Coordinates of C-alpha atoms in Angstrom, one line a residue:
S1 CA 69.9 -24.9 -53.8
F2 CA 73.0 -25.5 -51.6
H3 CA 72.0 -23.0 -49.0
P4 CA 72.9 -24.2 -45.5
A5 CA 69.2 -24.5 -44.9
S6 CA 68.6 -27.0 -47.7
K7 CA 71.8 -28.9 -46.7
F8 CA 70.5 -29.1 -43.1
L9 CA 67.0 -30.3 -44.2
R10 CA 68.5 -32.9 -46.6
E11 CA 70.9 -34.2 -44.0
R12 CA 68.0 -34.5 -41.6
K13 CA 65.9 -36.2 -44.3
I14 CA 63.0 -33.8 -43.5
P15 CA 60.1 -34.7 -45.8
M16 CA 59.8 -32.2 -48.6
I17 CA 56.0 -31.7 -48.0
H18 CA 57.1 -29.6 -45.0
Y19 CA 59.6 -27.4 -46.8
D20 CA 56.9 -24.8 -47.8
D21 CA 56.0 -24.3 -44.2
L22 CA 59.5 -23.5 -43.0
W23 CA 61.3 -20.1 -43.2
V24 CA 64.9 -19.2 -43.3
V25 CA 66.3 -16.1 -41.6
E26 CA 69.9 -14.9 -42.3
D27 CA 70.1 -13.2 -38.9
T28 CA 68.3 -14.3 -35.7
T29 CA 67.7 -10.7 -34.7
T30 CA 65.2 -10.3 -37.6
L31 CA 62.8 -12.5 -35.5
V32 CA 62.4 -9.5 -33.1
Q33 CA 59.9 -8.1 -35.6
L34 CA 57.5 -10.9 -34.7
N35 CA 57.0 -9.5 -31.2
P36 CA 59.1 -6.3 -30.8
D37 CA 57.5 -5.3 -27.4
V38 CA 58.9 -8.5 -25.8
Y39 CA 62.0 -9.2 -27.8
E40 CA 63.6 -5.8 -28.6
G41 CA 67.2 -6.0 -27.5
R42 CA 66.8 -9.7 -26.3
L43 CA 67.9 -11.5 -29.5
S44 CA 71.6 -10.7 -30.1
D45 CA 72.5 -13.9 -31.9
H46 CA 73.4 -13.2 -35.6
T47 CA 73.5 -16.7 -37.1
S48 CA 71.2 -17.9 -39.9
R49 CA 68.4 -20.3 -38.9
V50 CA 65.7 -22.6 -40.1
V51 CA 62.4 -21.3 -38.6
V52 CA 59.5 -23.6 -37.7
P53 CA 56.2 -21.7 -37.3
Y54 CA 53.7 -22.8 -34.7
R55 CA 50.1 -22.0 -35.5
A56 CA 46.8 -22.2 -33.6
T57 CA 43.9 -24.3 -35.0
D58 CA 42.7 -21.2 -36.8
K59 CA 46.1 -20.8 -38.4
T60 CA 47.2 -17.7 -36.5
L61 CA 50.9 -17.6 -35.7
V62 CA 51.5 -18.5 -32.0
G63 CA 55.3 -18.4 -32.2
V64 CA 58.4 -19.9 -33.8
T65 CA 61.3 -22.2 -33.0
A66 CA 64.5 -21.2 -34.9
R67 CA 67.3 -23.8 -35.3
T68 CA 70.8 -22.4 -35.9
L69 CA 72.5 -23.3 -39.1
G70 CA 75.8 -21.9 -37.9
E71 CA 78.1 -22.0 -34.9
S72 CA 75.9 -20.7 -32.1
T73 CA 75.8 -21.6 -28.4
L74 CA 72.0 -21.3 -28.7
R75 CA 71.0 -24.2 -30.9
Y76 CA 67.3 -23.3 -30.6
V77 CA 65.7 -19.9 -30.1
N78 CA 61.9 -19.7 -29.3
V79 CA 60.0 -16.5 -30.0
K80 CA 56.4 -16.3 -28.8
V81 CA 53.9 -14.1 -30.6
T82 CA 50.7 -14.9 -28.5
D83 CA 50.1 -16.4 -25.1
D84 CA 48.8 -19.7 -26.6
P85 CA 50.8 -22.8 -25.8
M86 CA 53.6 -23.5 -28.4
I87 CA 52.3 -26.7 -30.1
W88 CA 53.4 -27.5 -33.6
G89 CA 50.9 -29.1 -36.0
L90 CA 47.6 -27.9 -34.4
D91 CA 46.6 -26.2 -37.6
R92 CA 46.5 -29.5 -39.5
V93 CA 45.7 -32.2 -36.9
D94 CA 42.7 -34.5 -37.3
V95 CA 41.2 -35.1 -33.8
T96 CA 39.2 -38.1 -35.0
Q97 CA 42.4 -40.1 -35.6
T98 CA 45.4 -41.2 -33.5
I99 CA 47.6 -38.2 -32.7
Y100 CA 51.3 -38.7 -32.1
V101 CA 52.9 -36.2 -29.7
T102 CA 56.6 -35.6 -30.0
E103 CA 59.1 -33.3 -28.3
G104 CA 60.5 -31.6 -31.4
A105 CA 58.7 -30.5 -34.5
F106 CA 61.4 -32.1 -36.7
D107 CA 60.5 -35.5 -35.2
G108 CA 56.8 -34.8 -35.7
M109 CA 57.4 -34.2 -39.4
F110 CA 58.0 -37.9 -40.0
L111 CA 54.6 -38.9 -38.7
P112 CA 51.1 -38.6 -40.0
N113 CA 48.8 -36.6 -37.8
S114 CA 51.3 -35.5 -35.2
V115 CA 51.8 -32.5 -32.9
S116 CA 55.0 -31.4 -31.1
A117 CA 55.4 -29.7 -27.8
S118 CA 58.6 -27.7 -28.5
G119 CA 60.2 -29.5 -25.5
S120 CA 59.6 -32.4 -23.1
D121 CA 56.4 -30.9 -21.5
L122 CA 54.2 -33.1 -23.7
K123 CA 51.2 -33.0 -21.5
K124 CA 50.4 -29.4 -22.3
V125 CA 48.7 -30.7 -25.5
E126 CA 45.9 -32.1 -23.3
T127 CA 44.5 -28.6 -22.9
V128 CA 43.6 -28.5 -26.6
L129 CA 43.4 -32.1 -27.8
P130 CA 41.3 -35.2 -26.8
T131 CA 43.4 -37.4 -24.5
D132 CA 42.0 -40.7 -25.7
R133 CA 43.6 -40.0 -29.2
L134 CA 47.1 -39.2 -28.0
V135 CA 50.2 -41.4 -28.2
Y136 CA 53.1 -39.8 -26.3
V137 CA 56.5 -40.2 -28.0
Y138 CA 59.3 -38.9 -25.8
D139 CA 62.9 -38.8 -26.8
N140 CA 64.9 -42.0 -26.2
E141 CA 66.7 -40.8 -23.0
P142 CA 66.6 -43.7 -20.5
R143 CA 69.2 -42.0 -18.3
S144 CA 67.4 -38.6 -18.0
P145 CA 65.7 -38.2 -14.6
E146 CA 63.6 -35.4 -16.0
I147 CA 62.3 -37.6 -18.9
L148 CA 61.8 -40.6 -16.6
T149 CA 59.7 -38.6 -14.2
K150 CA 57.5 -37.3 -17.1
I151 CA 57.0 -40.7 -18.6
L152 CA 56.1 -42.2 -15.2
S153 CA 53.5 -39.4 -14.8
T154 CA 52.1 -40.0 -18.3
I155 CA 51.7 -43.7 -17.6
E156 CA 50.1 -43.1 -14.2
N157 CA 47.6 -40.7 -16.0
G158 CA 46.6 -43.7 -18.1
R159 CA 47.9 -42.3 -21.4
K160 CA 49.2 -44.4 -24.3
I161 CA 53.0 -44.1 -24.6
F162 CA 55.7 -45.3 -27.0
I163 CA 58.5 -47.1 -25.1
P164 CA 61.5 -47.7 -27.4
P165 CA 62.7 -51.2 -27.8
K166 CA 66.2 -52.0 -26.6
S167 CA 67.3 -52.3 -30.2
M168 CA 66.7 -48.6 -30.8
K169 CA 69.9 -46.6 -30.1
A170 CA 68.8 -43.3 -31.8
K171 CA 67.9 -40.5 -29.3
D172 CA 64.8 -39.4 -31.2
L173 CA 62.8 -40.1 -34.3
N174 CA 64.8 -37.8 -36.6
D175 CA 68.0 -39.6 -35.5
L176 CA 66.3 -43.0 -36.2
I177 CA 65.4 -41.8 -39.7
R178 CA 69.0 -40.6 -40.3
T179 CA 70.2 -44.2 -39.6
N180 CA 68.2 -45.1 -42.8
F181 CA 65.1 -46.4 -41.0
E182 CA 62.3 -46.1 -43.6
A183 CA 60.0 -43.3 -42.7
D184 CA 56.9 -45.1 -44.0
K185 CA 57.5 -47.9 -41.5
L186 CA 57.6 -45.4 -38.6
P187 CA 53.9 -45.4 -37.6
S188 CA 53.7 -49.2 -37.4
F189 CA 57.0 -49.3 -35.5
I190 CA 55.6 -46.8 -33.0
N191 CA 52.3 -48.6 -32.8
K192 CA 54.0 -51.9 -32.1
H193 CA 55.8 -50.4 -29.1
T194 CA 53.0 -48.3 -27.7
F195 CA 51.6 -49.4 -24.4
D196 CA 49.4 -48.2 -21.5
T197 CA 48.7 -48.9 -17.9
L198 CA 50.4 -52.0 -16.4
H199 CA 52.0 -53.1 -19.7
A200 CA 53.5 -49.6 -20.1
M201 CA 54.9 -49.8 -16.6
V202 CA 56.6 -53.1 -17.2
K203 CA 58.1 -51.9 -20.5
F204 CA 59.2 -48.6 -18.9
N205 CA 61.0 -50.5 -16.1
E206 CA 62.8 -52.6 -18.7
W207 CA 63.8 -49.6 -20.8
K208 CA 65.0 -47.1 -18.1
K209 CA 68.7 -47.1 -17.2
I210 CA 68.5 -45.5 -13.7

């Protein structure tokens, strides 16, 4: 039980309900088998990894994100199996309820009814999900020009967005949970700091550091 993977998941406080859905590979190169035509010879990293599968609504495997457990210059490796967008959580999302959209799957695992975009391009979820249900939860990076541009565009598109309060120092939801923030309080915390239109713009301008 003290495999580096279980140590990693425990340190990250990942909810145990997600454990069954995660894989572990002892060598990154074994992921070539998922799509040999594309990845043969391209994955030369030999570290063990925790693998997060991304599935379409019909449960077919779209791709994986593999997080290193060892010393690797590549913290994350993405392997695509189909041409569908890599969106974690599509196979279990309820489109009649509020849908939280996070950057990383590990962040999404702390929220009910969430999807993750495997990066900061959150608006790609709009191709497959109803926009009026979405709440965008970007990482807490008030000095990142790239993130600021994306948030601005999200607000201008009239979407609902979580703008972290000044008191939040954690860089993302997983970091927040690791500071002993209670996971069951997370949805109400996010809802309390979710805004749109003019209100979102005011909060955004208070939050950003550039």
